[in-house]
mmCIF file of C-alpha atoms in Angstrom:
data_model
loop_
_atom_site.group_PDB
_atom_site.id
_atom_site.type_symbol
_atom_site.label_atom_id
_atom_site.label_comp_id
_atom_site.label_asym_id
_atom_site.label_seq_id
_atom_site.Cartn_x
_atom_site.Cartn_y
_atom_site.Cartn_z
ATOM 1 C CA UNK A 1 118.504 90.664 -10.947
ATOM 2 C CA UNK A 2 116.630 87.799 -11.290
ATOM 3 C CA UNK A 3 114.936 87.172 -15.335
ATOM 4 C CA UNK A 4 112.833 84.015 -15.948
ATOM 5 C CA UNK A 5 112.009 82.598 -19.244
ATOM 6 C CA UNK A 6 109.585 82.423 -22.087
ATOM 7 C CA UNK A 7 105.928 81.562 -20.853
ATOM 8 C CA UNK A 8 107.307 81.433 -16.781
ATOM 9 C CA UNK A 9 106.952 84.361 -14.430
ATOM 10 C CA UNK A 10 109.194 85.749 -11.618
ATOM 11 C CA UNK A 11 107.888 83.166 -9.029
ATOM 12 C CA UNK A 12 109.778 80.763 -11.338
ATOM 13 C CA UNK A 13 112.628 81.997 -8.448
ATOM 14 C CA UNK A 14 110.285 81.082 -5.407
ATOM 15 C CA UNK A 15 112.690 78.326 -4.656
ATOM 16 C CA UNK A 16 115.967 80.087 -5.067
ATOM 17 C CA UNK A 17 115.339 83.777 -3.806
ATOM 18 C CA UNK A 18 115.611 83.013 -0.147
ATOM 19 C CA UNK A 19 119.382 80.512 -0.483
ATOM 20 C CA UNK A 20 120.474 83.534 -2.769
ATOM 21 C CA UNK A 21 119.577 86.797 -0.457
ATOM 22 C CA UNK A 22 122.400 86.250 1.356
ATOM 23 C CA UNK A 23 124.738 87.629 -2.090
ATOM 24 C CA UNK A 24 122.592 90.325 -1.844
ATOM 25 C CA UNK A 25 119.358 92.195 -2.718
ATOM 26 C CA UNK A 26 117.437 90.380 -4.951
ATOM 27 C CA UNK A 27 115.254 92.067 -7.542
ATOM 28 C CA UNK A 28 113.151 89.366 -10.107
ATOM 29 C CA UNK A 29 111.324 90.825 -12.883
ATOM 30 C CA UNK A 30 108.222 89.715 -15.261
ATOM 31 C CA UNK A 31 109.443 89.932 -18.780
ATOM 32 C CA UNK A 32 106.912 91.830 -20.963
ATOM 33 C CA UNK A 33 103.501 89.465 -21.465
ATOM 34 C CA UNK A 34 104.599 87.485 -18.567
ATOM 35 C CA UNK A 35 102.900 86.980 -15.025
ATOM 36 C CA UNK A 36 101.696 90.433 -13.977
ATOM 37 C CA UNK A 37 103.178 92.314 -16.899
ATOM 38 C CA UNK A 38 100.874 92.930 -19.818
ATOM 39 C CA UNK A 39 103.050 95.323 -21.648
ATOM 40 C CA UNK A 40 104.040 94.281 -25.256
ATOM 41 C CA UNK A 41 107.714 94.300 -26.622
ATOM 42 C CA UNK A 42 108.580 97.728 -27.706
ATOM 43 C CA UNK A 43 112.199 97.370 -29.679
ATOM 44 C CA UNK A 44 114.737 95.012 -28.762
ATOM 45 C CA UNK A 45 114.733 92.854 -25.642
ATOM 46 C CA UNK A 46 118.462 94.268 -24.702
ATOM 47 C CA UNK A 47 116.624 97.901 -24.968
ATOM 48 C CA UNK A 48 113.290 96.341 -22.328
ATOM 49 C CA UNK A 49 116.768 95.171 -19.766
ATOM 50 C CA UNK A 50 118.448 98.488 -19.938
ATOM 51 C CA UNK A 51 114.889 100.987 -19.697
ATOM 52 C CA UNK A 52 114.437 97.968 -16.848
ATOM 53 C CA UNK A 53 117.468 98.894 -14.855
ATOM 54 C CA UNK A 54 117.547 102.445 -15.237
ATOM 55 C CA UNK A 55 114.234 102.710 -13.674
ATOM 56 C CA UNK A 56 114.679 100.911 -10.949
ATOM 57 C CA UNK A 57 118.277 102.889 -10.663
ATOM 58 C CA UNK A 58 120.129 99.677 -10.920
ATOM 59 C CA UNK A 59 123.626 100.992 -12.300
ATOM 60 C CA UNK A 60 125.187 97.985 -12.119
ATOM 61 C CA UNK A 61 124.352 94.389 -11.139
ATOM 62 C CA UNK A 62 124.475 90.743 -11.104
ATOM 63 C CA UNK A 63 122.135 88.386 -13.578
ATOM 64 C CA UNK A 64 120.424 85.310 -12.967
ATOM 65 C CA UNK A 65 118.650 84.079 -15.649
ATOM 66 C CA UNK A 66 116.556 81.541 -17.332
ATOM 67 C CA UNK A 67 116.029 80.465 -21.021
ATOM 68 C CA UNK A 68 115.281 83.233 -22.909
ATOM 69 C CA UNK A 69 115.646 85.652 -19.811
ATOM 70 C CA UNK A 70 119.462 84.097 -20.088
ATOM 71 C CA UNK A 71 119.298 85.284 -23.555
ATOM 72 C CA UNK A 72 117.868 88.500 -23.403
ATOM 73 C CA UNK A 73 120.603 89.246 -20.534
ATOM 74 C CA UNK A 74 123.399 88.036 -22.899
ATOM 75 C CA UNK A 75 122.202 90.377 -25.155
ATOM 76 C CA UNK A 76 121.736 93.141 -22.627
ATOM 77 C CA UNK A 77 125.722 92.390 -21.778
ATOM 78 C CA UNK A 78 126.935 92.756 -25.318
ATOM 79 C CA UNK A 79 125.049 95.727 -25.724
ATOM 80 C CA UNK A 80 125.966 97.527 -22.719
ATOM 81 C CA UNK A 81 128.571 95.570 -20.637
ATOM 82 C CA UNK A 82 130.030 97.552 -17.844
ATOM 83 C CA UNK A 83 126.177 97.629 -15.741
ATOM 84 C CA UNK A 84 126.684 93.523 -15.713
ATOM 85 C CA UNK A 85 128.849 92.418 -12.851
ATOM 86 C CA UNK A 86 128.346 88.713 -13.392
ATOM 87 C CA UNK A 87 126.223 86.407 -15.497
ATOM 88 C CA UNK A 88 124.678 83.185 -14.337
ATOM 89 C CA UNK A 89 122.889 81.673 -17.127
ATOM 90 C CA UNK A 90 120.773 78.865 -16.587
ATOM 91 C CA UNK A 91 119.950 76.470 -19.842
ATOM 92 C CA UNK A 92 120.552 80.036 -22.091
ATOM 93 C CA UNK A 93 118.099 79.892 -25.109
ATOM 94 C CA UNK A 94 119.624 80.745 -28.422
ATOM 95 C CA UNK A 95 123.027 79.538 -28.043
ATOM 96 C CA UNK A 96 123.137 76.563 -31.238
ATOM 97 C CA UNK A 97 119.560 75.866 -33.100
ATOM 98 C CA UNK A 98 118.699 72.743 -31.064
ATOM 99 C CA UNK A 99 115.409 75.000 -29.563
ATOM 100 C CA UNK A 100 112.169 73.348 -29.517
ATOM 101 C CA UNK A 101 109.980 76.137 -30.917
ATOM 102 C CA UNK A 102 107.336 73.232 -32.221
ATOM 103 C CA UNK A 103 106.287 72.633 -28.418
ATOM 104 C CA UNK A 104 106.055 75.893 -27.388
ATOM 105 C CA UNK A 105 103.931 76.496 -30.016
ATOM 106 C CA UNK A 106 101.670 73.900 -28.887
ATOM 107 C CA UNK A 107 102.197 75.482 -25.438
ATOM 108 C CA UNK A 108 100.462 78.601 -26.276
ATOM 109 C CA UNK A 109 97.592 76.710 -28.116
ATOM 110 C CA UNK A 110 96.561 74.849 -24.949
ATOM 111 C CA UNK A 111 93.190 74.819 -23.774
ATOM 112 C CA UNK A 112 92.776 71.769 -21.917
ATOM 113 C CA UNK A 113 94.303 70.483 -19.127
ATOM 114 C CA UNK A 114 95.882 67.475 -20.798
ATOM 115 C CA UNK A 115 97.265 69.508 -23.394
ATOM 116 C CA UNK A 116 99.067 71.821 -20.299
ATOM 117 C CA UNK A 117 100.153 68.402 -18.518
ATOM 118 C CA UNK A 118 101.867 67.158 -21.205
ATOM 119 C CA UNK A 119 103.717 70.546 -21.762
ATOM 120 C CA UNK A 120 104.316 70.923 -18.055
ATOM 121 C CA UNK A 121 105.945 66.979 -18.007
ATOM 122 C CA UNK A 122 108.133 68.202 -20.939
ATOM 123 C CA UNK A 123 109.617 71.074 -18.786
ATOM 124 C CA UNK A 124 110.548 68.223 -16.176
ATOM 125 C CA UNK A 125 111.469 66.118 -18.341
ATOM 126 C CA UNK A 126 109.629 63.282 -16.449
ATOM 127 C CA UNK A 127 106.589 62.956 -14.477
ATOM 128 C CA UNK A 128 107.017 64.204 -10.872
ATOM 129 C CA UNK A 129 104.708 65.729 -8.148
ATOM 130 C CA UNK A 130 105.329 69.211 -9.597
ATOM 131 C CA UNK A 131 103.963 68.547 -13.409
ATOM 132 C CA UNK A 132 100.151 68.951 -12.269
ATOM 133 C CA UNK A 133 100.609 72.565 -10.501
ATOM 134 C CA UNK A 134 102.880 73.743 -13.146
ATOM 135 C CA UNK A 135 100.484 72.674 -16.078
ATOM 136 C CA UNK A 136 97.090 74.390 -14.309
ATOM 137 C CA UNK A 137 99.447 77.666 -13.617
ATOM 138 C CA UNK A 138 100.181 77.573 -17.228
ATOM 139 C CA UNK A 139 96.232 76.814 -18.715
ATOM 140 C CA UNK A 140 95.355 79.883 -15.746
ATOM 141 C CA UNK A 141 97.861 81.794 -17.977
ATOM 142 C CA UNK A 142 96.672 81.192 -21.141
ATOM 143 C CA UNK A 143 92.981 82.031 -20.575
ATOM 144 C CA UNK A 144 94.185 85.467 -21.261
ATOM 145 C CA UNK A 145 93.196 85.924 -24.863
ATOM 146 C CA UNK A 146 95.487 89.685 -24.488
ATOM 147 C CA UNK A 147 98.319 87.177 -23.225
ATOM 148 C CA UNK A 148 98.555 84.699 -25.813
ATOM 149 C CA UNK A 149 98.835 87.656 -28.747
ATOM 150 C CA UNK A 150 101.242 89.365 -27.020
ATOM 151 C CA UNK A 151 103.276 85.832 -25.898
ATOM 152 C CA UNK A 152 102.515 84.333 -29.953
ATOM 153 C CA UNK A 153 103.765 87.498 -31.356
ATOM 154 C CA UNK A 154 107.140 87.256 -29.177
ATOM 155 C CA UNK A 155 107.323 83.776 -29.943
ATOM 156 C CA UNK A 156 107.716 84.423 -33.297
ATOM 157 C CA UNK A 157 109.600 87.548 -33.961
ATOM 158 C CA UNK A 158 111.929 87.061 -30.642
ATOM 159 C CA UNK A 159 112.409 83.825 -30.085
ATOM 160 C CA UNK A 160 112.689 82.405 -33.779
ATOM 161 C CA UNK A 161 115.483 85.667 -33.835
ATOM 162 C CA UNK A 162 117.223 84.211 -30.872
ATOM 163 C CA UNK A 163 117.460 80.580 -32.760
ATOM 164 C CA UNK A 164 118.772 82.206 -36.298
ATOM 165 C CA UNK A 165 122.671 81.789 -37.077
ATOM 166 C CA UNK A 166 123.113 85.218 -37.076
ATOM 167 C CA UNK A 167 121.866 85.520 -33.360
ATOM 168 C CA UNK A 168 123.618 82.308 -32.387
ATOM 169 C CA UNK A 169 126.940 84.372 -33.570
ATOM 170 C CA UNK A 170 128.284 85.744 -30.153
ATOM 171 C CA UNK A 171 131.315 87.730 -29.338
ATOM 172 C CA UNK A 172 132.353 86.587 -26.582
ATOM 173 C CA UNK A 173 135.442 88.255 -26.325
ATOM 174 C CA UNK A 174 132.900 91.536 -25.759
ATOM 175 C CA UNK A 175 132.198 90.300 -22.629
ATOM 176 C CA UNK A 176 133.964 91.240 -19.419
ATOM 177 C CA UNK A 177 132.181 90.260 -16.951
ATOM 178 C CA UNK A 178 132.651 86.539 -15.277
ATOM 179 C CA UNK A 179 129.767 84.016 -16.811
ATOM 180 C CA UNK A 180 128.937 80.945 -15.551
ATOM 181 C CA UNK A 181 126.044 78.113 -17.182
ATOM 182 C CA UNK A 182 124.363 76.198 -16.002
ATOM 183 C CA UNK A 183 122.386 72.931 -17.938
ATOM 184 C CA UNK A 184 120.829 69.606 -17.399
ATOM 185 C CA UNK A 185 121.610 66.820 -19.652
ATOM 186 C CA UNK A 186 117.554 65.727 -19.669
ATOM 187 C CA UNK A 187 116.775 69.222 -21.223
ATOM 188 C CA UNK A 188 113.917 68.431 -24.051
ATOM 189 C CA UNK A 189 113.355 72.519 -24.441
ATOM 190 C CA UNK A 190 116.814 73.630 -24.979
ATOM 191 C CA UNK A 191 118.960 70.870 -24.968
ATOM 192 C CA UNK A 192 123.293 71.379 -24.032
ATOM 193 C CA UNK A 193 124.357 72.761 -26.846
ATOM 194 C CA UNK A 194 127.832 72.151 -28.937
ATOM 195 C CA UNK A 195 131.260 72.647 -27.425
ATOM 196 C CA UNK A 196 131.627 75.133 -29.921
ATOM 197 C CA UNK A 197 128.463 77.498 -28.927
ATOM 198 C CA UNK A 198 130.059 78.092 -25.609
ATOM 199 C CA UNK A 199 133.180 80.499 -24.699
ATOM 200 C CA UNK A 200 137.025 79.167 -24.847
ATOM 201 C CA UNK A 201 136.734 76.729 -21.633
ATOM 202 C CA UNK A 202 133.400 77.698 -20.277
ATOM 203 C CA UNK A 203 132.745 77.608 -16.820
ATOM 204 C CA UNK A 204 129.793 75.067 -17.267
ATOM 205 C CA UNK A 205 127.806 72.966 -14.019
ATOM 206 C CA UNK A 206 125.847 70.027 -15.566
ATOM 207 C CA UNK A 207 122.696 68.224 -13.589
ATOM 208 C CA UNK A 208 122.108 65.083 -14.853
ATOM 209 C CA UNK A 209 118.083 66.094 -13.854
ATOM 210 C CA UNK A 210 116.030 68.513 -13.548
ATOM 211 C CA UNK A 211 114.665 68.999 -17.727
ATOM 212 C CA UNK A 212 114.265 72.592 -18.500
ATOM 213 C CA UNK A 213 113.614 73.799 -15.005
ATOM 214 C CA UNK A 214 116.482 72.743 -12.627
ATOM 215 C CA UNK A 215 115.394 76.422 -10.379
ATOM 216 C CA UNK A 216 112.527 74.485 -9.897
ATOM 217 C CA UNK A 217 113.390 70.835 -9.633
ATOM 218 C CA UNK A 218 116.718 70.813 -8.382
ATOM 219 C CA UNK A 219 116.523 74.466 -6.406
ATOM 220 C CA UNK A 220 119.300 73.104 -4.138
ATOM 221 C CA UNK A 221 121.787 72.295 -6.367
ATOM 222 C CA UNK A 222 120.652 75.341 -9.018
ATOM 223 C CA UNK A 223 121.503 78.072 -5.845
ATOM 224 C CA UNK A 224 124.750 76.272 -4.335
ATOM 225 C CA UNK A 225 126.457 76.720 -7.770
ATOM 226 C CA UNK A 226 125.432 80.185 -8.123
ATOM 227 C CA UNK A 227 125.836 80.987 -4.647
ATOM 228 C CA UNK A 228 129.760 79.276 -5.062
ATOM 229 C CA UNK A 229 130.084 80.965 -8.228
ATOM 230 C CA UNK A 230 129.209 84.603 -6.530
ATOM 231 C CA UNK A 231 131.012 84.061 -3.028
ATOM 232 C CA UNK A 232 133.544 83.560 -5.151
ATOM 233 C CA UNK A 233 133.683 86.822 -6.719
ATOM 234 C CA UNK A 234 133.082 88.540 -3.265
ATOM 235 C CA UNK A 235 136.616 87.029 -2.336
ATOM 236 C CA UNK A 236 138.263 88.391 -5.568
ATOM 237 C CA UNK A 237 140.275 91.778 -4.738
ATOM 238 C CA UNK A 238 138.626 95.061 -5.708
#
């Protein structure tokens, strides 16, 4: 199960699906206000994951997941942890309060293209080839007046949640399940965060590149870590 993050869609994955079908079937979902999915939050985001799986009969699976998607799946694993058979969690929002919620405010108040460039180059954290396609994607996405309620009220009640203390609090003794992160250091969204956020000895991959979107600008080395990381749990004994 593939989850993207806050103002991204499931083709966020375009670059990864194909290295990582050979783990398995691959299912990617649009969060709720995101890419095809107009639907507005209805209770907490753990609750959206869980209704998610059960109706696509998904009793148990592995998580990839981006940003707030990596939250929203940590949450879903607290809340419900035997259907989780692995976490990969790429740049997971909500883990200390370094979380630039000023610039994705201005992200959902863009209505030029220079205004979606400059948001799009903050993602990479530099310019590259990529910056112009991903800012006209995002302006295409924000001409939805519908959208940018449903995406402002998230942003709020959600995603200021996810960057309180009391979110940032997690148990990670509650989860079984083997977790692996995944971060660059060039991150200007959510940048590493403390030792001290993480688990006792994380299992933690670092790009030096790559800004907030290493699935995107460094697919390659994004899906060999995940791809070690799950042939490595094929090997483990039943």
């Amino acid at each position: 199960m593939m989850l993207h993050g806050f103002l991204g869609d499931m083709f966020s994955w375009q670059y990864c699906i194909v290295p990582l079908a050979r783990y398995g079937r691959i299912m990617a979902l649009d969060l709720p206000g995101h890419g095809r999915n107009l639907a507005s939050w209805s209770g907490h985001p753990a609750g959206w994951l869980e209704d998610a799986l059960d109706a696509l009969e998904v009793s148990r699976c592995h998580v990839v997941a981006h940003s707030f998607g990596a939250w929203i799946a940590l949450q879903g694993a607290l809340r419900a942890p035997d259907r989780f058979a692995s976490l990969s969690l790429v740049a997971c929002a909500g883990l200390d309060s370094r979380f630039n919620l000023p610039l994705l405010r201005q992200a959902l108040a863009a209505d030029d293209l220079d205004k979606a460039l400059a948001y799009a180059q903050s993602l990479a954290g530099r310019s590259c080839d990529s910056v112009p396609r991903m800012a006209r994607h995002h302006l295409e996405q924000m001409g939805s007046a519908e959208r940018r309620s449903i995406l402002t009220e998230m942003l709020e009640d959600m995603i200021v949640t996810a960057a309180s203390g009391e979110a940032r609090t997690v148990n990670w003794e509650a989860l079984p399940m083997p977790l692996r992160f995944f971060w660059s250091r060039d991150d200007r969204i959510v940048p590493l965060p403390e030792s001290s956020s993480f688990p006792p000895a994380p299992d933690l991959v670092l790009n030096e590149d790559g800004g907030h979107i290493p699935h995107i600008l460094r697919p390659a080395w994004l899906t060999a870590g995940i791809g070690d990381f799950l042939a490595s749990l094929q090997r483990q004994p039943a």
